[in-house]
Short mmCIF file of N, CA and C in Angstrom, two decimals:
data_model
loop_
_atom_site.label_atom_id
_atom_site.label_comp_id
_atom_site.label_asym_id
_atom_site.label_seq_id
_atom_site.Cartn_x
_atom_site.Cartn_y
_atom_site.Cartn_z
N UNK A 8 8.36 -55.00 18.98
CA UNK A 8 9.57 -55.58 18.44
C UNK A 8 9.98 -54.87 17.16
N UNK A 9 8.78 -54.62 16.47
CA UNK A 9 9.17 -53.60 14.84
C UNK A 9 9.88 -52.56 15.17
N UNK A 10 9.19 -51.94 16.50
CA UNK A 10 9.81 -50.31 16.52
C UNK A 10 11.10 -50.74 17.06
N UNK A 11 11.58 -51.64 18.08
CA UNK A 11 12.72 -51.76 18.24
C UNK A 11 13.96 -51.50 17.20
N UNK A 12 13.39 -52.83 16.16
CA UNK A 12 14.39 -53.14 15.21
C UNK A 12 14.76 -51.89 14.33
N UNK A 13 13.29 -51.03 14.17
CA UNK A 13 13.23 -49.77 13.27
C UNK A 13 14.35 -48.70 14.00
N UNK A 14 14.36 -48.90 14.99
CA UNK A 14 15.13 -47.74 15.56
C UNK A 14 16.68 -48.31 15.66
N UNK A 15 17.32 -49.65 16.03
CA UNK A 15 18.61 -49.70 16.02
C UNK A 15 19.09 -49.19 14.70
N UNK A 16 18.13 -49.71 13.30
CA UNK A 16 18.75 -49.64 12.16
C UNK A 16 18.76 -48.22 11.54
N UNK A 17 17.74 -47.51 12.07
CA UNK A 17 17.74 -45.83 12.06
C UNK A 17 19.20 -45.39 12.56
N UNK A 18 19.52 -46.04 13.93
CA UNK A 18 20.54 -45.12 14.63
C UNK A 18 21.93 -45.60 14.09
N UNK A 19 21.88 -46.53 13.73
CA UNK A 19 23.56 -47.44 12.40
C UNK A 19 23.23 -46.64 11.79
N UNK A 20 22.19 -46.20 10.95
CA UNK A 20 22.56 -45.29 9.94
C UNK A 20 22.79 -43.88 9.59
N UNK A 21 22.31 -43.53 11.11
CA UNK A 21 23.12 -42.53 11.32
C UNK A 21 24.52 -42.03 12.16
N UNK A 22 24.80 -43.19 12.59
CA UNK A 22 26.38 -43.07 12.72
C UNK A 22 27.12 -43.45 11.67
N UNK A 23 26.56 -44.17 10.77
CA UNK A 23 27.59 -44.49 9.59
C UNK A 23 27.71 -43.04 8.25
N UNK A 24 26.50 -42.53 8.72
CA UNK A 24 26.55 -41.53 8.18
C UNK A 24 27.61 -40.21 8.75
N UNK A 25 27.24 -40.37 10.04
CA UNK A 25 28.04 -39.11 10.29
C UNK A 25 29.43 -39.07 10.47
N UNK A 26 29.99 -41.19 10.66
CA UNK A 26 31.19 -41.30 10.30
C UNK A 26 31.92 -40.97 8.94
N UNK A 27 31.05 -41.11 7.97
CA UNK A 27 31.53 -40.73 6.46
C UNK A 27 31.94 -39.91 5.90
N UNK A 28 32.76 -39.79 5.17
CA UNK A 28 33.04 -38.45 4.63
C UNK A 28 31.72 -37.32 4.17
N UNK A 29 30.64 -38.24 3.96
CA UNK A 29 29.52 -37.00 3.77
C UNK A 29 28.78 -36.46 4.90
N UNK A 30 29.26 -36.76 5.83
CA UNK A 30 28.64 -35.89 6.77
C UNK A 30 30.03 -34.59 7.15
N UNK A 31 30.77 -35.02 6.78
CA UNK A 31 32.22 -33.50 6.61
C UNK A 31 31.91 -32.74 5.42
N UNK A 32 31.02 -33.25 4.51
CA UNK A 32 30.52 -32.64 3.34
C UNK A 32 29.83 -31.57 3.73
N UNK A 33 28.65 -32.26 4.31
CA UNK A 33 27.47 -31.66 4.51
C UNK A 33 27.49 -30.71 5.52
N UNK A 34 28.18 -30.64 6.62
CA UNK A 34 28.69 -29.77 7.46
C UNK A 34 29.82 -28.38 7.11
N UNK A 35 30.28 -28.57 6.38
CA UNK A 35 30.86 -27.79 5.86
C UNK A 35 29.80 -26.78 4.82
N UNK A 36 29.46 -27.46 4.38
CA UNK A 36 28.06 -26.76 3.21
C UNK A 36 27.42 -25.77 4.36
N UNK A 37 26.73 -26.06 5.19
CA UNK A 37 26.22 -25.43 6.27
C UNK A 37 26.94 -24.54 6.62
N UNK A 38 28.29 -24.86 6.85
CA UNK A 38 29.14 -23.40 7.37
C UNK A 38 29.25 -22.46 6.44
N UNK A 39 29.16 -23.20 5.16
CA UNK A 39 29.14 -22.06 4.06
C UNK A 39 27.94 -21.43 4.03
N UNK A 40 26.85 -21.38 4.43
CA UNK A 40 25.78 -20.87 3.84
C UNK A 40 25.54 -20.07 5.08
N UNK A 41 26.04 -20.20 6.12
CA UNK A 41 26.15 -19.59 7.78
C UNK A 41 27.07 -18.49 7.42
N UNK A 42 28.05 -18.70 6.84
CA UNK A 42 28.77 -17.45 6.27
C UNK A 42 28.47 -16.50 5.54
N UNK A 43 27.52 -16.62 4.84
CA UNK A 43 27.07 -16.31 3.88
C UNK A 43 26.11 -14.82 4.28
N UNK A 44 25.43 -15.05 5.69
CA UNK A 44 24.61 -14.46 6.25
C UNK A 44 24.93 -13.47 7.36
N UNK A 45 26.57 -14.36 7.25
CA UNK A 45 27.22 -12.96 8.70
C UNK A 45 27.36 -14.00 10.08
N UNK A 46 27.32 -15.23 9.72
CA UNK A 46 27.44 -16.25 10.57
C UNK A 46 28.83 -15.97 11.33
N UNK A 47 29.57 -16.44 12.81
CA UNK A 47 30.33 -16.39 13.72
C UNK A 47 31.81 -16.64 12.71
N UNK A 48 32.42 -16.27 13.20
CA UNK A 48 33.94 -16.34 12.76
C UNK A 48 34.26 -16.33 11.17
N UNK A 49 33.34 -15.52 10.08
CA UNK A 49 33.00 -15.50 8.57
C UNK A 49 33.94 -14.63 8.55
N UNK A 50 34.48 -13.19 9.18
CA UNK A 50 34.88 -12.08 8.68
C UNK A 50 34.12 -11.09 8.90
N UNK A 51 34.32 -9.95 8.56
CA UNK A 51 33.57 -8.68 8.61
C UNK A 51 32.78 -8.17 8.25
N UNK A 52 33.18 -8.97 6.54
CA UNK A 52 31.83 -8.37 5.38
C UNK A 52 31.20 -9.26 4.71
N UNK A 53 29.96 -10.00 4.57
CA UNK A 53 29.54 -10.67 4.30
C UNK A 53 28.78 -10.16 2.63
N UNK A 54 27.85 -11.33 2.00
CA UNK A 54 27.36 -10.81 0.87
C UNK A 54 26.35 -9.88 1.51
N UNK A 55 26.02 -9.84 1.83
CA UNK A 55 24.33 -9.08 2.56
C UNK A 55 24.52 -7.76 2.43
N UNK A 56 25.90 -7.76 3.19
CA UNK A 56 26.42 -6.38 3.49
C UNK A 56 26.64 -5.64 2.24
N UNK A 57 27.66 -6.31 1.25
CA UNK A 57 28.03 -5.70 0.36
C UNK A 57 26.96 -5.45 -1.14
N UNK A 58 26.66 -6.35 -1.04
CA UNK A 58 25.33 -6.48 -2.06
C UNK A 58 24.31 -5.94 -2.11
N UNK A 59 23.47 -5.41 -0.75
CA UNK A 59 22.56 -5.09 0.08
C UNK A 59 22.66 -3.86 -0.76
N UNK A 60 21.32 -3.58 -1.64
CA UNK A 60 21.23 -2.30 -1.87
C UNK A 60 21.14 -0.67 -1.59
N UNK A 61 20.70 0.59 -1.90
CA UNK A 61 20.67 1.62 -1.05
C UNK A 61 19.48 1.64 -0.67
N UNK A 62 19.24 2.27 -0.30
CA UNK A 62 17.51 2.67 0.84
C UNK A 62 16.73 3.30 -0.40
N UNK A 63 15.68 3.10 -0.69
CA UNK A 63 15.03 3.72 -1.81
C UNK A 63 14.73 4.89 -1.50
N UNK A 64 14.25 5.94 -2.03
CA UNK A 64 13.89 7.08 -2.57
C UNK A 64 13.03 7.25 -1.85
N UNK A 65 12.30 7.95 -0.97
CA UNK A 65 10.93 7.68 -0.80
C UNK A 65 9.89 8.98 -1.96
N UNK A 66 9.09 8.38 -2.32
CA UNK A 66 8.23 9.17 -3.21
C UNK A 66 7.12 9.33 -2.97
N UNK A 67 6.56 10.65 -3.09
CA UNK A 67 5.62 11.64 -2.46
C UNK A 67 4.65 12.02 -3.64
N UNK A 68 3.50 11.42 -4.02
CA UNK A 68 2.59 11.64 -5.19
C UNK A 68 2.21 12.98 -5.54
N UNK A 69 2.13 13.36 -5.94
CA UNK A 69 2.11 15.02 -6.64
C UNK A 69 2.45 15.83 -6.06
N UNK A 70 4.37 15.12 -6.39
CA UNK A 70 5.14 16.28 -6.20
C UNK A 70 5.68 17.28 -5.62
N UNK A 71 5.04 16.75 -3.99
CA UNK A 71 5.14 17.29 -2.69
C UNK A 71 4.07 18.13 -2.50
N UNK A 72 2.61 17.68 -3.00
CA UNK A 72 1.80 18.41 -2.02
C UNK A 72 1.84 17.75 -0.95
N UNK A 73 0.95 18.69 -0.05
CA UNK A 73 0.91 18.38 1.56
C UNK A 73 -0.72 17.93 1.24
N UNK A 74 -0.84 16.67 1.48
CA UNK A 74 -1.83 15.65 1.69
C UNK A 74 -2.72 16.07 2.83
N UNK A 75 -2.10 16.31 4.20
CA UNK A 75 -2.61 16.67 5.19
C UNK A 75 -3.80 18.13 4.80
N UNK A 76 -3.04 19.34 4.55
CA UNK A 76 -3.62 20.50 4.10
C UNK A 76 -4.49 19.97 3.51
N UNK A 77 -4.75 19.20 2.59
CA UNK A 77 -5.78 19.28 1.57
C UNK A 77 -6.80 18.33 2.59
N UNK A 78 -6.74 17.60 3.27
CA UNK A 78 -7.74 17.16 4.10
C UNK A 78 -8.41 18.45 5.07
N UNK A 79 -7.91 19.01 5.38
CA UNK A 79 -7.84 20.06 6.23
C UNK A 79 -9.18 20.82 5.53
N UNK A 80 -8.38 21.43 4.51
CA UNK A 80 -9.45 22.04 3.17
C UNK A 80 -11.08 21.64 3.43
N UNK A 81 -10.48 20.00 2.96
CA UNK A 81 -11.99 19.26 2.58
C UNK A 81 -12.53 19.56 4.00
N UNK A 82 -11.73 19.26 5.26
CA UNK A 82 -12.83 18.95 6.65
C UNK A 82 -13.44 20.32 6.91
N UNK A 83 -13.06 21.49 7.01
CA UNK A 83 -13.45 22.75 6.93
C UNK A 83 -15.18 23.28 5.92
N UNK A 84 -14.59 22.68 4.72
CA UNK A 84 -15.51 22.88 4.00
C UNK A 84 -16.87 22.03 4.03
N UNK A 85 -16.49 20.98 4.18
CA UNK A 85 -17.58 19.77 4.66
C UNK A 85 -18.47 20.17 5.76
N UNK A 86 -17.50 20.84 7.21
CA UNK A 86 -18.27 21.01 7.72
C UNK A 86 -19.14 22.46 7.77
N UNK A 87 -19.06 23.73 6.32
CA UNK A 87 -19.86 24.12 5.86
C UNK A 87 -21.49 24.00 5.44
N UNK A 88 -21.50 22.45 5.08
CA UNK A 88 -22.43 21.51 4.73
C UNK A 88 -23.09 20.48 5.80
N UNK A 89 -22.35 20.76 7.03
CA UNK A 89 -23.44 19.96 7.81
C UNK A 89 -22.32 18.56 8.12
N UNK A 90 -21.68 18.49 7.22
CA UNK A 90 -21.01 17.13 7.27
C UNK A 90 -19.72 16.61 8.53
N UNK A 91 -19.84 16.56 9.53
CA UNK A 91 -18.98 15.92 10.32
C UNK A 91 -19.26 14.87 11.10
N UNK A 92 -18.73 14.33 11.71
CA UNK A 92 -18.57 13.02 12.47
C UNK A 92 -18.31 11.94 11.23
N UNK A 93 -19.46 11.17 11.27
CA UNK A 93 -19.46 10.04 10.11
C UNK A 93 -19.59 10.48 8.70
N UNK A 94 -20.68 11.47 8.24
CA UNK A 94 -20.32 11.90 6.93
C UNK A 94 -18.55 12.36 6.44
N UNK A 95 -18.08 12.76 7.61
CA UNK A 95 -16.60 13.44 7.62
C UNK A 95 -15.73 11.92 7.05
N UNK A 96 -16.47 11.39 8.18
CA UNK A 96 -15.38 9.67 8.00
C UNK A 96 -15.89 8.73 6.43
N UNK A 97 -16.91 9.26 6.18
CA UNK A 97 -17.24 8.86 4.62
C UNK A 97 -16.09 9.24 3.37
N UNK A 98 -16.88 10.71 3.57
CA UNK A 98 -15.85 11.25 2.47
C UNK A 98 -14.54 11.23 3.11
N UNK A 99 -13.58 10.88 4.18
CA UNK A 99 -12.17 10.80 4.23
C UNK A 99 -11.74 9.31 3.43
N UNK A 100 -12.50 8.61 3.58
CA UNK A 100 -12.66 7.11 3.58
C UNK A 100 -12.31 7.21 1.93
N UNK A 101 -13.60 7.96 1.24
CA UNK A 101 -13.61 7.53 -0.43
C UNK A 101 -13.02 8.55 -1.17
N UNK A 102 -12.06 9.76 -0.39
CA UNK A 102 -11.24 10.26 -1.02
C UNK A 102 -9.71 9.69 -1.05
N UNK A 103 -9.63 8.88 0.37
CA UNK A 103 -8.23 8.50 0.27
C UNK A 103 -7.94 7.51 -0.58
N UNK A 104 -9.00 6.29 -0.75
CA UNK A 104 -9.02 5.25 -1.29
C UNK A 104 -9.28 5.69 -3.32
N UNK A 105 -9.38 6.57 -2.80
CA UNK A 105 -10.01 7.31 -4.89
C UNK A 105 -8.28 7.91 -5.29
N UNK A 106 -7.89 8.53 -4.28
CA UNK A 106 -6.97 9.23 -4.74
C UNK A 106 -5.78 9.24 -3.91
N UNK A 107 -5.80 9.07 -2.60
CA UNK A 107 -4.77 9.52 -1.29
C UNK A 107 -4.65 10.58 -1.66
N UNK A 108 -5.51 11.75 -1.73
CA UNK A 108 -5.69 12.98 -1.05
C UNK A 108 -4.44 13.69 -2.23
N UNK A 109 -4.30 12.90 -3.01
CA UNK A 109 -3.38 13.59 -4.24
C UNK A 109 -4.18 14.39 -5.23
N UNK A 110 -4.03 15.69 -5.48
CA UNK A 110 -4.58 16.48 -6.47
C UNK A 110 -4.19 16.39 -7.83
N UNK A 111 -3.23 15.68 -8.17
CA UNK A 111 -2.66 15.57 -9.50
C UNK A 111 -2.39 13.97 -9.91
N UNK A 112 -3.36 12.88 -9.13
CA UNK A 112 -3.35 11.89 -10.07
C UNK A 112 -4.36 11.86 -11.18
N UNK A 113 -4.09 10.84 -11.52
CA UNK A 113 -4.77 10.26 -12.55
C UNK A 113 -4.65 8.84 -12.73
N UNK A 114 -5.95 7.97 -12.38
CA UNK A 114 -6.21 6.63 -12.89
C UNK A 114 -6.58 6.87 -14.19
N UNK A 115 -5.26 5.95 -14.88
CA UNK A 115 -5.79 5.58 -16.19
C UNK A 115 -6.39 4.14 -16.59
N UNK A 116 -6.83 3.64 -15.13
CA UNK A 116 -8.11 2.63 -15.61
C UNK A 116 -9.55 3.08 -15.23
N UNK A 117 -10.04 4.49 -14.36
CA UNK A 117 -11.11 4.58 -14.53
C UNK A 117 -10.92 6.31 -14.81
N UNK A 118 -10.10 6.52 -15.95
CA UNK A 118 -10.05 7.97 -16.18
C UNK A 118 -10.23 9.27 -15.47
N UNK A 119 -10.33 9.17 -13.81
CA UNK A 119 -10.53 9.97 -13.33
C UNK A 119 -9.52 10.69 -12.64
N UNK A 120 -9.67 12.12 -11.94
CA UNK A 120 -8.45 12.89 -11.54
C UNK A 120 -8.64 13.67 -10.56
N UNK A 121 -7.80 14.11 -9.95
CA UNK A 121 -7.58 14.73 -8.66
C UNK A 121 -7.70 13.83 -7.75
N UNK A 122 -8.01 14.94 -6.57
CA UNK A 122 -8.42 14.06 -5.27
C UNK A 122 -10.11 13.55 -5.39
N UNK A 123 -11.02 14.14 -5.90
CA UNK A 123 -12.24 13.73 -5.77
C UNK A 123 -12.90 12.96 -6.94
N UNK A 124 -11.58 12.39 -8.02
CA UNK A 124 -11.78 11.40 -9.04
C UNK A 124 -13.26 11.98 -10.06
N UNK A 125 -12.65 13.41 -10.52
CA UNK A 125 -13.46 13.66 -11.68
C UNK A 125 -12.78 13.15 -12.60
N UNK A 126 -14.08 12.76 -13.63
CA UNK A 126 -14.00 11.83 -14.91
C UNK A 126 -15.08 12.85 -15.80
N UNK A 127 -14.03 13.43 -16.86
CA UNK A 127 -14.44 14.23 -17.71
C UNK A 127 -15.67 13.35 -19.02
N UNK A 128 -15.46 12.19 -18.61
CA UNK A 128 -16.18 11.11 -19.18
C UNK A 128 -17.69 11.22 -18.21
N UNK A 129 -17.90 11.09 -17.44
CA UNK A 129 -18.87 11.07 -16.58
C UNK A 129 -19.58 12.65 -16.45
N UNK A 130 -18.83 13.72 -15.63
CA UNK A 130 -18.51 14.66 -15.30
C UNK A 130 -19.26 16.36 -16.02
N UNK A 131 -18.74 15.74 -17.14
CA UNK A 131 -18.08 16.80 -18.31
C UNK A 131 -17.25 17.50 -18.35
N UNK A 132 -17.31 18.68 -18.89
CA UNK A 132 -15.89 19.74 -18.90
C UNK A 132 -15.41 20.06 -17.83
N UNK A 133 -13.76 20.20 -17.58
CA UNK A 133 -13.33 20.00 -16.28
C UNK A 133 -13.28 21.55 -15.99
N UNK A 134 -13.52 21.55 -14.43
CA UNK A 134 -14.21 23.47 -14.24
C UNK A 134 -12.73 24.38 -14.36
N UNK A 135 -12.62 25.60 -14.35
CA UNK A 135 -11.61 26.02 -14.48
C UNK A 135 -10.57 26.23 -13.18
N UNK A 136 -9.41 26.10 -13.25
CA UNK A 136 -8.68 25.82 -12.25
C UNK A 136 -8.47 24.27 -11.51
N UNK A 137 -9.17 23.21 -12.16
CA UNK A 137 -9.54 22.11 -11.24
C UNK A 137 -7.99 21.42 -10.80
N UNK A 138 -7.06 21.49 -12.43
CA UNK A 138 -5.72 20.68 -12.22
C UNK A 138 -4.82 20.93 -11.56
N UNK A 139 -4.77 22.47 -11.15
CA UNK A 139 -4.01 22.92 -10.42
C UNK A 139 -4.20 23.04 -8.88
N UNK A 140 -5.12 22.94 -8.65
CA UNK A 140 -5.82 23.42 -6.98
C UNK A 140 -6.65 22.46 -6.53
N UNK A 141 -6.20 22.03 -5.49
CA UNK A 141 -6.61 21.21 -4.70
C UNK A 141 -8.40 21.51 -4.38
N UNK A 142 -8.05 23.05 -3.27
CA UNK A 142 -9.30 23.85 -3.13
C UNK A 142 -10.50 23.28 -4.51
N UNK A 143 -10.61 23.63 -5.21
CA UNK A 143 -11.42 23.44 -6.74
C UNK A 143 -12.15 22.41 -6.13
N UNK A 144 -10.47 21.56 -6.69
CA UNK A 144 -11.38 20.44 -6.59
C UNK A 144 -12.11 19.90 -5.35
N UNK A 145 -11.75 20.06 -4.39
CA UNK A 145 -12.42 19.10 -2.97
C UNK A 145 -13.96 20.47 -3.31
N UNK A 146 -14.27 21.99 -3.58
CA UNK A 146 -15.39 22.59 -3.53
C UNK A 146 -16.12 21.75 -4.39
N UNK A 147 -15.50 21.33 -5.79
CA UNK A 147 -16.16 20.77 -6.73
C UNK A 147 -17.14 19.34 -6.06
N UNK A 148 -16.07 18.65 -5.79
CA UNK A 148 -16.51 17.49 -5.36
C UNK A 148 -17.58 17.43 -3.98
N UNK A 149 -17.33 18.73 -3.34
CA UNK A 149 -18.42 18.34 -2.24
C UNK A 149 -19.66 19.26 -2.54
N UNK A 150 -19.48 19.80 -3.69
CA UNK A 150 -20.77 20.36 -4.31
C UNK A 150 -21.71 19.26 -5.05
N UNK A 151 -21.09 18.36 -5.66
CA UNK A 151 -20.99 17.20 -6.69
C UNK A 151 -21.64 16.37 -6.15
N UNK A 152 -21.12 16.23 -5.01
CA UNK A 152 -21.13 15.01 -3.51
C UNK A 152 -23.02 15.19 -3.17
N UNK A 153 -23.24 16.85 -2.73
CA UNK A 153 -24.57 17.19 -2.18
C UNK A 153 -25.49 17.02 -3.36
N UNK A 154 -25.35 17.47 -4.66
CA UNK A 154 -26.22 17.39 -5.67
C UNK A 154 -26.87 16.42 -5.77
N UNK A 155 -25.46 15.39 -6.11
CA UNK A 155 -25.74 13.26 -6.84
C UNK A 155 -26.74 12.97 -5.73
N UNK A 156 -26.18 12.82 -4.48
CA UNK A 156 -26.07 11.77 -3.51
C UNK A 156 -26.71 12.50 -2.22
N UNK A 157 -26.76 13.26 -1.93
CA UNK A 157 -27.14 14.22 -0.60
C UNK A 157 -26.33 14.35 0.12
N UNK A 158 -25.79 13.30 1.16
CA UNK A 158 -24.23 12.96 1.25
C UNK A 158 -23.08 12.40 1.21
N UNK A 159 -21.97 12.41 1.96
CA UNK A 159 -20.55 12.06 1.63
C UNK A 159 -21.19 10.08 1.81
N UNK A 160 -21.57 10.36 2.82
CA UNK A 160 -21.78 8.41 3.09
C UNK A 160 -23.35 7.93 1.88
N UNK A 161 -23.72 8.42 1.84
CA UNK A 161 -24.13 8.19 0.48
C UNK A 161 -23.65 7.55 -0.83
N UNK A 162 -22.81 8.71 -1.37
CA UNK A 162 -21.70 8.59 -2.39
C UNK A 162 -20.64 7.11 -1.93
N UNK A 163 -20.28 7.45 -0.72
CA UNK A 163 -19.10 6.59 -0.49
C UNK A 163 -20.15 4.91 -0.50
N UNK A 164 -21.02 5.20 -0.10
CA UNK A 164 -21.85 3.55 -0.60
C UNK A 164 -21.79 3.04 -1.82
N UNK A 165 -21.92 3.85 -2.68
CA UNK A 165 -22.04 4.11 -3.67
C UNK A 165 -21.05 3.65 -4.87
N UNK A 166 -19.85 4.54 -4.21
CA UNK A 166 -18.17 4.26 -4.72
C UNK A 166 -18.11 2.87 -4.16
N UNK A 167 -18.67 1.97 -3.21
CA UNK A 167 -18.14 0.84 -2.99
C UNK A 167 -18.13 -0.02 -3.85
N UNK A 168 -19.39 0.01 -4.50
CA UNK A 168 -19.53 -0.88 -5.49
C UNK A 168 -19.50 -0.74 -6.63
N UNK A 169 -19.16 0.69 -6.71
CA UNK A 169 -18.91 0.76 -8.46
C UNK A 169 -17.23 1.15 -8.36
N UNK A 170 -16.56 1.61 -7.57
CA UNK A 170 -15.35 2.42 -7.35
C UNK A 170 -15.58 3.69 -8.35
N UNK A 171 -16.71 4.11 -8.29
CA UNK A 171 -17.35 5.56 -9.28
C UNK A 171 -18.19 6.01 -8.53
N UNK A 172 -18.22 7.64 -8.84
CA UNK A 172 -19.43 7.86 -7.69
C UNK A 172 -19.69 9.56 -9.32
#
């Protein structure tokens, strides 16, 4: 009997509602905001359209090197050292994540640079040629790599938990 009564007085109140001037309110509001988006019979140009900014820039970290090449570099040379299959997938792993294969960054929260995140803090003196050449650095680093650690998945254990190797 409750739900009965609950529901006639639900449904009066919503015909008295939608007889009212606020339901021509509120419907109209809706068409406005349907317009707004490119909704049916709005016109041609909506805000979206006109407002809608340009396509960004896309930006390429140092400056248009070729990212690829320099992997190339490293996989060549790595596998000088013995290093392919999973050692390969090590060091791809904790160079991309150190640097994305960019030769000319620099984190200035753990001071390190290039692609193989030398830290002249850690490191020492940076070898000659390192800022400019990719080469350098990935020889450096997989010389660096065999010395510390023996190998790339080594190091990259390593870098997990310190993000330093």
């Amino acid at each position: 009997m409750e739900l009965a009564v609950v529901t006639v007085f639900a449904a009066a109140l919503i015909t008295l509602i939608y007889q009212s001037e606020l339901s021509s309110t509120f419907n109209n509001g809706v068409r406005q905001m349907v317009c707004l988006v490119g909704g049916p019979e709005c016109g041609d140009q909506t805000w979206v359209d006109h407002d809608r900014p340009d396509d960004p820039e896309e930006y390429e970290w140092g400056g248009g090197n070729n990212h690829a090449d320099n992997k190339n570099i490293a996989m060549q040379s790595a596998t000088s050292y013995g290093w392919t299959d999973q050692e390969w997938t090590c060091l791809d792993s904790m160079w991309s994540q150190m640097s994305g294969w960019d030769p000319s960054i620099v984190d200035p929260q753990y001071g390190t640079h290039g692609i193989v995140g030398f830290n002249p803090s850690v490191h020492g003196a940076m070898p000659d040629g390192f800022r400019s050449s990719a080469s350098v650095q990935i020889d450096w680093g997989l010389s660096y790599i065999e010395s510390t650690y023996g190998t790339p998945c080594q190091a990259w254990s390593y870098w997990q938990s310190t993000k330093s190797y």
